Protein backbone atom coordinates (compact mmCIF):
# COMPACT_ATOMS: atom_id res chain seq x y z
CA UNK A 1 0.00 0.00 0.00
CA UNK A 2 1.42 3.36 -1.04
CA UNK A 3 2.01 5.57 1.98
CA UNK A 4 1.10 9.24 1.96
CA UNK A 5 3.85 11.81 2.34
CA UNK A 6 3.98 14.15 5.32
CA UNK A 7 1.77 16.87 3.82
CA UNK A 8 -0.77 14.41 2.46
CA UNK A 9 -1.00 12.75 5.88
CA UNK A 10 -1.61 16.13 7.50
CA UNK A 11 -4.30 16.93 4.93
CA UNK A 12 -5.86 13.47 5.49
CA UNK A 13 -6.06 14.02 9.25
CA UNK A 14 -7.25 17.62 8.79
CA UNK A 15 -10.03 16.44 6.46
CA UNK A 16 -11.14 13.82 8.97
CA UNK A 17 -11.09 16.40 11.76
CA UNK A 18 -13.16 18.82 9.67
CA UNK A 19 -15.67 16.06 8.92
CA UNK A 20 -16.11 15.17 12.58
CA UNK A 21 -16.29 18.81 13.65
CA UNK A 22 -18.79 19.74 10.96
CA UNK A 23 -21.02 16.73 11.61
CA UNK A 24 -20.92 17.26 15.37
CA UNK A 25 -21.74 20.95 15.19
CA UNK A 26 -24.52 20.30 12.67
CA UNK A 27 -26.02 17.50 14.76
CA UNK A 28 -26.14 19.71 17.84
CA UNK A 29 -27.71 22.61 15.89
CA UNK A 30 -24.67 24.86 16.31
CA UNK A 31 -23.95 27.26 13.43
CA UNK A 32 -25.53 24.89 10.91
CA UNK A 33 -25.12 27.18 7.87
CA UNK A 34 -21.35 27.06 8.39
CA UNK A 35 -20.88 23.57 9.83
CA UNK A 36 -22.48 21.89 6.80
CA UNK A 37 -19.80 23.46 4.59
CA UNK A 38 -17.09 22.43 7.07
CA UNK A 39 -18.33 18.83 6.83
CA UNK A 40 -18.44 18.92 3.03
CA UNK A 41 -14.95 20.41 2.65
CA UNK A 42 -13.57 17.93 5.19
CA UNK A 43 -15.18 15.01 3.37
CA UNK A 44 -13.74 16.11 0.03
CA UNK A 45 -10.23 16.51 1.48
CA UNK A 46 -10.49 13.18 3.32
CA UNK A 47 -11.67 11.27 0.25
CA UNK A 48 -9.11 12.88 -2.06
CA UNK A 49 -6.24 11.95 0.25
CA UNK A 50 -7.66 8.47 0.71
CA UNK A 51 -7.67 7.93 -3.05
CA UNK A 52 -3.99 8.91 -3.14
CA UNK A 53 -3.22 5.75 -1.16
CA UNK A 54 -2.95 3.19 -3.93
CA UNK A 55 -2.68 -0.56 -3.52
CA UNK A 56 -0.15 -1.93 -5.98
CA UNK A 57 -0.35 -5.55 -4.88
CA UNK A 58 -2.26 -8.39 -6.46
CA UNK A 59 -4.37 -9.60 -3.55
CA UNK A 60 -8.01 -9.64 -4.68
CA UNK A 61 -9.40 -9.17 -1.15
CA UNK A 62 -7.62 -5.85 -0.65
CA UNK A 63 -8.69 -4.63 -4.08
CA UNK A 64 -12.31 -5.45 -3.22
CA UNK A 65 -12.00 -3.69 0.14
CA UNK A 66 -10.56 -0.60 -1.58
CA UNK A 67 -13.62 -0.49 -3.85
CA UNK A 68 -15.88 -0.65 -0.79
CA UNK A 69 -13.81 2.14 0.75
CA UNK A 70 -14.39 4.24 -2.37
CA UNK A 71 -18.13 3.66 -1.98
CA UNK A 72 -17.87 4.87 1.65
CA UNK A 73 -16.02 7.99 0.47
CA UNK A 74 -18.80 8.78 -1.98
CA UNK A 75 -21.24 8.36 0.92
CA UNK A 76 -19.27 10.89 3.00
CA UNK A 77 -19.42 13.46 0.21
CA UNK A 78 -23.14 12.81 -0.36
CA UNK A 79 -23.78 13.23 3.37
CA UNK A 80 -22.06 16.62 3.19
CA UNK A 81 -24.13 17.60 0.17
CA UNK A 82 -27.33 16.51 1.94
CA UNK A 83 -26.32 18.66 4.94
CA UNK A 84 -25.86 21.67 2.67
CA UNK A 85 -29.26 20.98 1.11
CA UNK A 86 -30.85 20.71 4.58
CA UNK A 87 -29.49 24.14 5.45
CA UNK A 88 -29.99 26.08 2.23
CA UNK A 89 -32.79 24.23 0.32
CA UNK A 90 -31.17 24.71 -3.10
CA UNK A 91 -33.17 21.91 -4.76
CA UNK A 92 -36.54 22.39 -3.06
CA UNK A 93 -37.90 25.07 -5.44
CA UNK A 94 -37.15 22.82 -8.43
CA UNK A 95 -38.42 19.54 -6.97
CA UNK A 96 -41.28 20.50 -4.68
CA UNK A 97 -43.73 22.01 -7.18
CA UNK A 98 -46.61 19.85 -5.97
CA UNK A 99 -47.67 17.99 -2.85
CA UNK A 100 -46.26 14.71 -4.17
CA UNK A 101 -43.02 16.45 -5.22
CA UNK A 102 -42.64 17.98 -1.78
CA UNK A 103 -43.34 14.61 -0.16
CA UNK A 104 -40.72 12.95 -2.35
CA UNK A 105 -38.23 15.71 -1.54
CA UNK A 106 -38.80 15.24 2.21
CA UNK A 107 -38.48 11.45 1.94
CA UNK A 108 -35.26 11.53 -0.05
CA UNK A 109 -33.32 14.58 1.17
CA UNK A 110 -34.61 15.90 4.48
CA UNK A 111 -32.27 14.79 7.34
CA UNK A 112 -31.13 11.65 5.51
CA UNK A 113 -27.52 12.81 5.75
CA UNK A 114 -27.45 10.96 9.08
CA UNK A 115 -28.14 7.62 7.40
CA UNK A 116 -25.52 8.22 4.71
CA UNK A 117 -22.95 9.26 7.29
CA UNK A 118 -23.65 6.22 9.49
CA UNK A 119 -23.44 3.72 6.61
CA UNK A 120 -20.26 5.34 5.30
CA UNK A 121 -18.61 5.38 8.73
CA UNK A 122 -19.40 1.70 9.32
CA UNK A 123 -18.06 0.75 5.88
CA UNK A 124 -14.96 2.87 6.44
CA UNK A 125 -14.21 1.29 9.80
CA UNK A 126 -14.78 -2.23 8.48
CA UNK A 127 -12.59 -1.78 5.42
CA UNK A 128 -9.81 -0.03 7.33
CA UNK A 129 -9.52 -2.85 9.86
CA UNK A 130 -9.82 -5.59 7.24
CA UNK A 131 -7.21 -3.99 4.97
CA UNK A 132 -4.84 -3.65 7.92
CA UNK A 133 -5.39 -7.33 8.78
CA UNK A 134 -4.89 -8.46 5.18
CA UNK A 135 -1.71 -6.39 4.80
CA UNK A 136 -0.24 -7.89 7.98
CA UNK A 137 -1.15 -11.36 6.72
CA UNK A 138 0.48 -10.59 3.35
CA UNK A 139 3.85 -9.68 4.91
CA UNK A 140 4.26 -11.62 8.20
CA UNK A 141 7.99 -10.86 8.52
CA UNK A 142 7.44 -7.15 9.20
CA UNK A 143 5.81 -7.64 12.55
mmCIF file with all atom_site columns, C-alpha atoms in Angstrom:
data_model
loop_
_atom_site.group_PDB
_atom_site.id
_atom_site.type_symbol
_atom_site.label_atom_id
_atom_site.label_alt_id
_atom_site.label_comp_id
_atom_site.label_asym_id
_atom_site.label_entity_id
_atom_site.label_seq_id
_atom_site.pdbx_PDB_ins_code
_atom_site.Cartn_x
_atom_site.Cartn_y
_atom_site.Cartn_z
_atom_site.occupancy
_atom_site.B_iso_or_equiv
_atom_site.pdbx_formal_charge
_atom_site.auth_seq_id
_atom_site.auth_comp_id
_atom_site.auth_asym_id
_atom_site.auth_atom_id
_atom_site.pdbx_PDB_model_num
ATOM 1   C CA . UNK A 1 1   ? 0.000   0.000   0.000  1.00 0.00 ? 1   UNK A CA 1
ATOM 2   C CA . UNK A 1 2   ? 1.417   3.365   -1.037 1.00 0.00 ? 2   UNK A CA 1
ATOM 3   C CA . UNK A 1 3   ? 2.013   5.573   1.976  1.00 0.00 ? 3   UNK A CA 1
ATOM 4   C CA . UNK A 1 4   ? 1.098   9.243   1.962  1.00 0.00 ? 4   UNK A CA 1
ATOM 5   C CA . UNK A 1 5   ? 3.849   11.807  2.335  1.00 0.00 ? 5   UNK A CA 1
ATOM 6   C CA . UNK A 1 6   ? 3.980   14.152  5.322  1.00 0.00 ? 6   UNK A CA 1
ATOM 7   C CA . UNK A 1 7   ? 1.767   16.867  3.817  1.00 0.00 ? 7   UNK A CA 1
ATOM 8   C CA . UNK A 1 8   ? -0.768  14.409  2.457  1.00 0.00 ? 8   UNK A CA 1
ATOM 9   C CA . UNK A 1 9   ? -0.995  12.752  5.878  1.00 0.00 ? 9   UNK A CA 1
ATOM 10  C CA . UNK A 1 10  ? -1.607  16.128  7.502  1.00 0.00 ? 10  UNK A CA 1
ATOM 11  C CA . UNK A 1 11  ? -4.299  16.926  4.926  1.00 0.00 ? 11  UNK A CA 1
ATOM 12  C CA . UNK A 1 12  ? -5.865  13.472  5.485  1.00 0.00 ? 12  UNK A CA 1
ATOM 13  C CA . UNK A 1 13  ? -6.060  14.021  9.252  1.00 0.00 ? 13  UNK A CA 1
ATOM 14  C CA . UNK A 1 14  ? -7.245  17.617  8.788  1.00 0.00 ? 14  UNK A CA 1
ATOM 15  C CA . UNK A 1 15  ? -10.034 16.441  6.456  1.00 0.00 ? 15  UNK A CA 1
ATOM 16  C CA . UNK A 1 16  ? -11.137 13.822  8.971  1.00 0.00 ? 16  UNK A CA 1
ATOM 17  C CA . UNK A 1 17  ? -11.092 16.396  11.761 1.00 0.00 ? 17  UNK A CA 1
ATOM 18  C CA . UNK A 1 18  ? -13.157 18.816  9.671  1.00 0.00 ? 18  UNK A CA 1
ATOM 19  C CA . UNK A 1 19  ? -15.674 16.058  8.918  1.00 0.00 ? 19  UNK A CA 1
ATOM 20  C CA . UNK A 1 20  ? -16.108 15.166  12.584 1.00 0.00 ? 20  UNK A CA 1
ATOM 21  C CA . UNK A 1 21  ? -16.288 18.812  13.654 1.00 0.00 ? 21  UNK A CA 1
ATOM 22  C CA . UNK A 1 22  ? -18.791 19.736  10.965 1.00 0.00 ? 22  UNK A CA 1
ATOM 23  C CA . UNK A 1 23  ? -21.023 16.726  11.608 1.00 0.00 ? 23  UNK A CA 1
ATOM 24  C CA . UNK A 1 24  ? -20.918 17.260  15.371 1.00 0.00 ? 24  UNK A CA 1
ATOM 25  C CA . UNK A 1 25  ? -21.745 20.947  15.189 1.00 0.00 ? 25  UNK A CA 1
ATOM 26  C CA . UNK A 1 26  ? -24.521 20.302  12.674 1.00 0.00 ? 26  UNK A CA 1
ATOM 27  C CA . UNK A 1 27  ? -26.023 17.495  14.758 1.00 0.00 ? 27  UNK A CA 1
ATOM 28  C CA . UNK A 1 28  ? -26.142 19.706  17.844 1.00 0.00 ? 28  UNK A CA 1
ATOM 29  C CA . UNK A 1 29  ? -27.709 22.614  15.892 1.00 0.00 ? 29  UNK A CA 1
ATOM 30  C CA . UNK A 1 30  ? -24.672 24.864  16.311 1.00 0.00 ? 30  UNK A CA 1
ATOM 31  C CA . UNK A 1 31  ? -23.951 27.258  13.430 1.00 0.00 ? 31  UNK A CA 1
ATOM 32  C CA . UNK A 1 32  ? -25.532 24.893  10.913 1.00 0.00 ? 32  UNK A CA 1
ATOM 33  C CA . UNK A 1 33  ? -25.116 27.176  7.870  1.00 0.00 ? 33  UNK A CA 1
ATOM 34  C CA . UNK A 1 34  ? -21.345 27.057  8.393  1.00 0.00 ? 34  UNK A CA 1
ATOM 35  C CA . UNK A 1 35  ? -20.882 23.574  9.833  1.00 0.00 ? 35  UNK A CA 1
ATOM 36  C CA . UNK A 1 36  ? -22.476 21.892  6.803  1.00 0.00 ? 36  UNK A CA 1
ATOM 37  C CA . UNK A 1 37  ? -19.796 23.461  4.585  1.00 0.00 ? 37  UNK A CA 1
ATOM 38  C CA . UNK A 1 38  ? -17.090 22.427  7.068  1.00 0.00 ? 38  UNK A CA 1
ATOM 39  C CA . UNK A 1 39  ? -18.330 18.833  6.831  1.00 0.00 ? 39  UNK A CA 1
ATOM 40  C CA . UNK A 1 40  ? -18.438 18.920  3.026  1.00 0.00 ? 40  UNK A CA 1
ATOM 41  C CA . UNK A 1 41  ? -14.946 20.407  2.646  1.00 0.00 ? 41  UNK A CA 1
ATOM 42  C CA . UNK A 1 42  ? -13.570 17.926  5.191  1.00 0.00 ? 42  UNK A CA 1
ATOM 43  C CA . UNK A 1 43  ? -15.181 15.011  3.369  1.00 0.00 ? 43  UNK A CA 1
ATOM 44  C CA . UNK A 1 44  ? -13.736 16.113  0.031  1.00 0.00 ? 44  UNK A CA 1
ATOM 45  C CA . UNK A 1 45  ? -10.229 16.514  1.478  1.00 0.00 ? 45  UNK A CA 1
ATOM 46  C CA . UNK A 1 46  ? -10.488 13.176  3.322  1.00 0.00 ? 46  UNK A CA 1
ATOM 47  C CA . UNK A 1 47  ? -11.666 11.270  0.255  1.00 0.00 ? 47  UNK A CA 1
ATOM 48  C CA . UNK A 1 48  ? -9.111  12.879  -2.062 1.00 0.00 ? 48  UNK A CA 1
ATOM 49  C CA . UNK A 1 49  ? -6.244  11.951  0.251  1.00 0.00 ? 49  UNK A CA 1
ATOM 50  C CA . UNK A 1 50  ? -7.663  8.474   0.707  1.00 0.00 ? 50  UNK A CA 1
ATOM 51  C CA . UNK A 1 51  ? -7.667  7.931   -3.047 1.00 0.00 ? 51  UNK A CA 1
ATOM 52  C CA . UNK A 1 52  ? -3.990  8.907   -3.136 1.00 0.00 ? 52  UNK A CA 1
ATOM 53  C CA . UNK A 1 53  ? -3.217  5.746   -1.162 1.00 0.00 ? 53  UNK A CA 1
ATOM 54  C CA . UNK A 1 54  ? -2.946  3.185   -3.925 1.00 0.00 ? 54  UNK A CA 1
ATOM 55  C CA . UNK A 1 55  ? -2.681  -0.558  -3.523 1.00 0.00 ? 55  UNK A CA 1
ATOM 56  C CA . UNK A 1 56  ? -0.150  -1.934  -5.981 1.00 0.00 ? 56  UNK A CA 1
ATOM 57  C CA . UNK A 1 57  ? -0.345  -5.552  -4.882 1.00 0.00 ? 57  UNK A CA 1
ATOM 58  C CA . UNK A 1 58  ? -2.255  -8.394  -6.463 1.00 0.00 ? 58  UNK A CA 1
ATOM 59  C CA . UNK A 1 59  ? -4.373  -9.601  -3.549 1.00 0.00 ? 59  UNK A CA 1
ATOM 60  C CA . UNK A 1 60  ? -8.007  -9.642  -4.679 1.00 0.00 ? 60  UNK A CA 1
ATOM 61  C CA . UNK A 1 61  ? -9.400  -9.168  -1.152 1.00 0.00 ? 61  UNK A CA 1
ATOM 62  C CA . UNK A 1 62  ? -7.624  -5.852  -0.647 1.00 0.00 ? 62  UNK A CA 1
ATOM 63  C CA . UNK A 1 63  ? -8.687  -4.629  -4.084 1.00 0.00 ? 63  UNK A CA 1
ATOM 64  C CA . UNK A 1 64  ? -12.308 -5.445  -3.221 1.00 0.00 ? 64  UNK A CA 1
ATOM 65  C CA . UNK A 1 65  ? -12.002 -3.689  0.138  1.00 0.00 ? 65  UNK A CA 1
ATOM 66  C CA . UNK A 1 66  ? -10.557 -0.601  -1.580 1.00 0.00 ? 66  UNK A CA 1
ATOM 67  C CA . UNK A 1 67  ? -13.621 -0.488  -3.847 1.00 0.00 ? 67  UNK A CA 1
ATOM 68  C CA . UNK A 1 68  ? -15.877 -0.651  -0.791 1.00 0.00 ? 68  UNK A CA 1
ATOM 69  C CA . UNK A 1 69  ? -13.806 2.145   0.753  1.00 0.00 ? 69  UNK A CA 1
ATOM 70  C CA . UNK A 1 70  ? -14.394 4.245   -2.374 1.00 0.00 ? 70  UNK A CA 1
ATOM 71  C CA . UNK A 1 71  ? -18.130 3.659   -1.980 1.00 0.00 ? 71  UNK A CA 1
ATOM 72  C CA . UNK A 1 72  ? -17.870 4.874   1.645  1.00 0.00 ? 72  UNK A CA 1
ATOM 73  C CA . UNK A 1 73  ? -16.025 7.992   0.474  1.00 0.00 ? 73  UNK A CA 1
ATOM 74  C CA . UNK A 1 74  ? -18.801 8.776   -1.978 1.00 0.00 ? 74  UNK A CA 1
ATOM 75  C CA . UNK A 1 75  ? -21.238 8.362   0.917  1.00 0.00 ? 75  UNK A CA 1
ATOM 76  C CA . UNK A 1 76  ? -19.275 10.892  3.003  1.00 0.00 ? 76  UNK A CA 1
ATOM 77  C CA . UNK A 1 77  ? -19.423 13.455  0.210  1.00 0.00 ? 77  UNK A CA 1
ATOM 78  C CA . UNK A 1 78  ? -23.139 12.806  -0.358 1.00 0.00 ? 78  UNK A CA 1
ATOM 79  C CA . UNK A 1 79  ? -23.779 13.230  3.373  1.00 0.00 ? 79  UNK A CA 1
ATOM 80  C CA . UNK A 1 80  ? -22.060 16.617  3.194  1.00 0.00 ? 80  UNK A CA 1
ATOM 81  C CA . UNK A 1 81  ? -24.132 17.603  0.172  1.00 0.00 ? 81  UNK A CA 1
ATOM 82  C CA . UNK A 1 82  ? -27.328 16.514  1.945  1.00 0.00 ? 82  UNK A CA 1
ATOM 83  C CA . UNK A 1 83  ? -26.322 18.659  4.941  1.00 0.00 ? 83  UNK A CA 1
ATOM 84  C CA . UNK A 1 84  ? -25.863 21.665  2.670  1.00 0.00 ? 84  UNK A CA 1
ATOM 85  C CA . UNK A 1 85  ? -29.261 20.984  1.110  1.00 0.00 ? 85  UNK A CA 1
ATOM 86  C CA . UNK A 1 86  ? -30.853 20.706  4.581  1.00 0.00 ? 86  UNK A CA 1
ATOM 87  C CA . UNK A 1 87  ? -29.488 24.140  5.449  1.00 0.00 ? 87  UNK A CA 1
ATOM 88  C CA . UNK A 1 88  ? -29.990 26.079  2.233  1.00 0.00 ? 88  UNK A CA 1
ATOM 89  C CA . UNK A 1 89  ? -32.786 24.235  0.315  1.00 0.00 ? 89  UNK A CA 1
ATOM 90  C CA . UNK A 1 90  ? -31.173 24.713  -3.098 1.00 0.00 ? 90  UNK A CA 1
ATOM 91  C CA . UNK A 1 91  ? -33.173 21.911  -4.756 1.00 0.00 ? 91  UNK A CA 1
ATOM 92  C CA . UNK A 1 92  ? -36.537 22.390  -3.055 1.00 0.00 ? 92  UNK A CA 1
ATOM 93  C CA . UNK A 1 93  ? -37.905 25.068  -5.437 1.00 0.00 ? 93  UNK A CA 1
ATOM 94  C CA . UNK A 1 94  ? -37.149 22.821  -8.425 1.00 0.00 ? 94  UNK A CA 1
ATOM 95  C CA . UNK A 1 95  ? -38.421 19.544  -6.969 1.00 0.00 ? 95  UNK A CA 1
ATOM 96  C CA . UNK A 1 96  ? -41.280 20.497  -4.681 1.00 0.00 ? 96  UNK A CA 1
ATOM 97  C CA . UNK A 1 97  ? -43.727 22.005  -7.178 1.00 0.00 ? 97  UNK A CA 1
ATOM 98  C CA . UNK A 1 98  ? -46.610 19.852  -5.968 1.00 0.00 ? 98  UNK A CA 1
ATOM 99  C CA . UNK A 1 99  ? -47.666 17.986  -2.850 1.00 0.00 ? 99  UNK A CA 1
ATOM 100 C CA . UNK A 1 100 ? -46.256 14.710  -4.173 1.00 0.00 ? 100 UNK A CA 1
ATOM 101 C CA . UNK A 1 101 ? -43.020 16.448  -5.223 1.00 0.00 ? 101 UNK A CA 1
ATOM 102 C CA . UNK A 1 102 ? -42.642 17.976  -1.775 1.00 0.00 ? 102 UNK A CA 1
ATOM 103 C CA . UNK A 1 103 ? -43.338 14.606  -0.157 1.00 0.00 ? 103 UNK A CA 1
ATOM 104 C CA . UNK A 1 104 ? -40.723 12.949  -2.354 1.00 0.00 ? 104 UNK A CA 1
ATOM 105 C CA . UNK A 1 105 ? -38.234 15.707  -1.536 1.00 0.00 ? 105 UNK A CA 1
ATOM 106 C CA . UNK A 1 106 ? -38.797 15.239  2.205  1.00 0.00 ? 106 UNK A CA 1
ATOM 107 C CA . UNK A 1 107 ? -38.480 11.446  1.941  1.00 0.00 ? 107 UNK A CA 1
ATOM 108 C CA . UNK A 1 108 ? -35.258 11.530  -0.054 1.00 0.00 ? 108 UNK A CA 1
ATOM 109 C CA . UNK A 1 109 ? -33.317 14.579  1.166  1.00 0.00 ? 109 UNK A CA 1
ATOM 110 C CA . UNK A 1 110 ? -34.609 15.897  4.483  1.00 0.00 ? 110 UNK A CA 1
ATOM 111 C CA . UNK A 1 111 ? -32.268 14.795  7.339  1.00 0.00 ? 111 UNK A CA 1
ATOM 112 C CA . UNK A 1 112 ? -31.134 11.649  5.512  1.00 0.00 ? 112 UNK A CA 1
ATOM 113 C CA . UNK A 1 113 ? -27.520 12.807  5.753  1.00 0.00 ? 113 UNK A CA 1
ATOM 114 C CA . UNK A 1 114 ? -27.451 10.956  9.081  1.00 0.00 ? 114 UNK A CA 1
ATOM 115 C CA . UNK A 1 115 ? -28.136 7.620   7.402  1.00 0.00 ? 115 UNK A CA 1
ATOM 116 C CA . UNK A 1 116 ? -25.521 8.225   4.710  1.00 0.00 ? 116 UNK A CA 1
ATOM 117 C CA . UNK A 1 117 ? -22.947 9.256   7.292  1.00 0.00 ? 117 UNK A CA 1
ATOM 118 C CA . UNK A 1 118 ? -23.651 6.216   9.485  1.00 0.00 ? 118 UNK A CA 1
ATOM 119 C CA . UNK A 1 119 ? -23.437 3.721   6.613  1.00 0.00 ? 119 UNK A CA 1
ATOM 120 C CA . UNK A 1 120 ? -20.263 5.340   5.297  1.00 0.00 ? 120 UNK A CA 1
ATOM 121 C CA . UNK A 1 121 ? -18.613 5.385   8.731  1.00 0.00 ? 121 UNK A CA 1
ATOM 122 C CA . UNK A 1 122 ? -19.398 1.701   9.318  1.00 0.00 ? 122 UNK A CA 1
ATOM 123 C CA . UNK A 1 123 ? -18.062 0.752   5.883  1.00 0.00 ? 123 UNK A CA 1
ATOM 124 C CA . UNK A 1 124 ? -14.957 2.871   6.436  1.00 0.00 ? 124 UNK A CA 1
ATOM 125 C CA . UNK A 1 125 ? -14.208 1.288   9.804  1.00 0.00 ? 125 UNK A CA 1
ATOM 126 C CA . UNK A 1 126 ? -14.776 -2.228  8.479  1.00 0.00 ? 126 UNK A CA 1
ATOM 127 C CA . UNK A 1 127 ? -12.588 -1.785  5.416  1.00 0.00 ? 127 UNK A CA 1
ATOM 128 C CA . UNK A 1 128 ? -9.813  -0.026  7.332  1.00 0.00 ? 128 UNK A CA 1
ATOM 129 C CA . UNK A 1 129 ? -9.524  -2.846  9.855  1.00 0.00 ? 129 UNK A CA 1
ATOM 130 C CA . UNK A 1 130 ? -9.818  -5.591  7.240  1.00 0.00 ? 130 UNK A CA 1
ATOM 131 C CA . UNK A 1 131 ? -7.210  -3.995  4.970  1.00 0.00 ? 131 UNK A CA 1
ATOM 132 C CA . UNK A 1 132 ? -4.839  -3.654  7.924  1.00 0.00 ? 132 UNK A CA 1
ATOM 133 C CA . UNK A 1 133 ? -5.393  -7.330  8.783  1.00 0.00 ? 133 UNK A CA 1
ATOM 134 C CA . UNK A 1 134 ? -4.887  -8.461  5.185  1.00 0.00 ? 134 UNK A CA 1
ATOM 135 C CA . UNK A 1 135 ? -1.714  -6.395  4.795  1.00 0.00 ? 135 UNK A CA 1
ATOM 136 C CA . UNK A 1 136 ? -0.242  -7.892  7.980  1.00 0.00 ? 136 UNK A CA 1
ATOM 137 C CA . UNK A 1 137 ? -1.154  -11.359 6.725  1.00 0.00 ? 137 UNK A CA 1
ATOM 138 C CA . UNK A 1 138 ? 0.484   -10.586 3.347  1.00 0.00 ? 138 UNK A CA 1
ATOM 139 C CA . UNK A 1 139 ? 3.847   -9.682  4.909  1.00 0.00 ? 139 UNK A CA 1
ATOM 140 C CA . UNK A 1 140 ? 4.257   -11.625 8.198  1.00 0.00 ? 140 UNK A CA 1
ATOM 141 C CA . UNK A 1 141 ? 7.988   -10.860 8.519  1.00 0.00 ? 141 UNK A CA 1
ATOM 142 C CA . UNK A 1 142 ? 7.437   -7.148  9.201  1.00 0.00 ? 142 UNK A CA 1
ATOM 143 C CA . UNK A 1 143 ? 5.809   -7.643  12.548 1.00 0.00 ? 143 UNK A CA 1
#
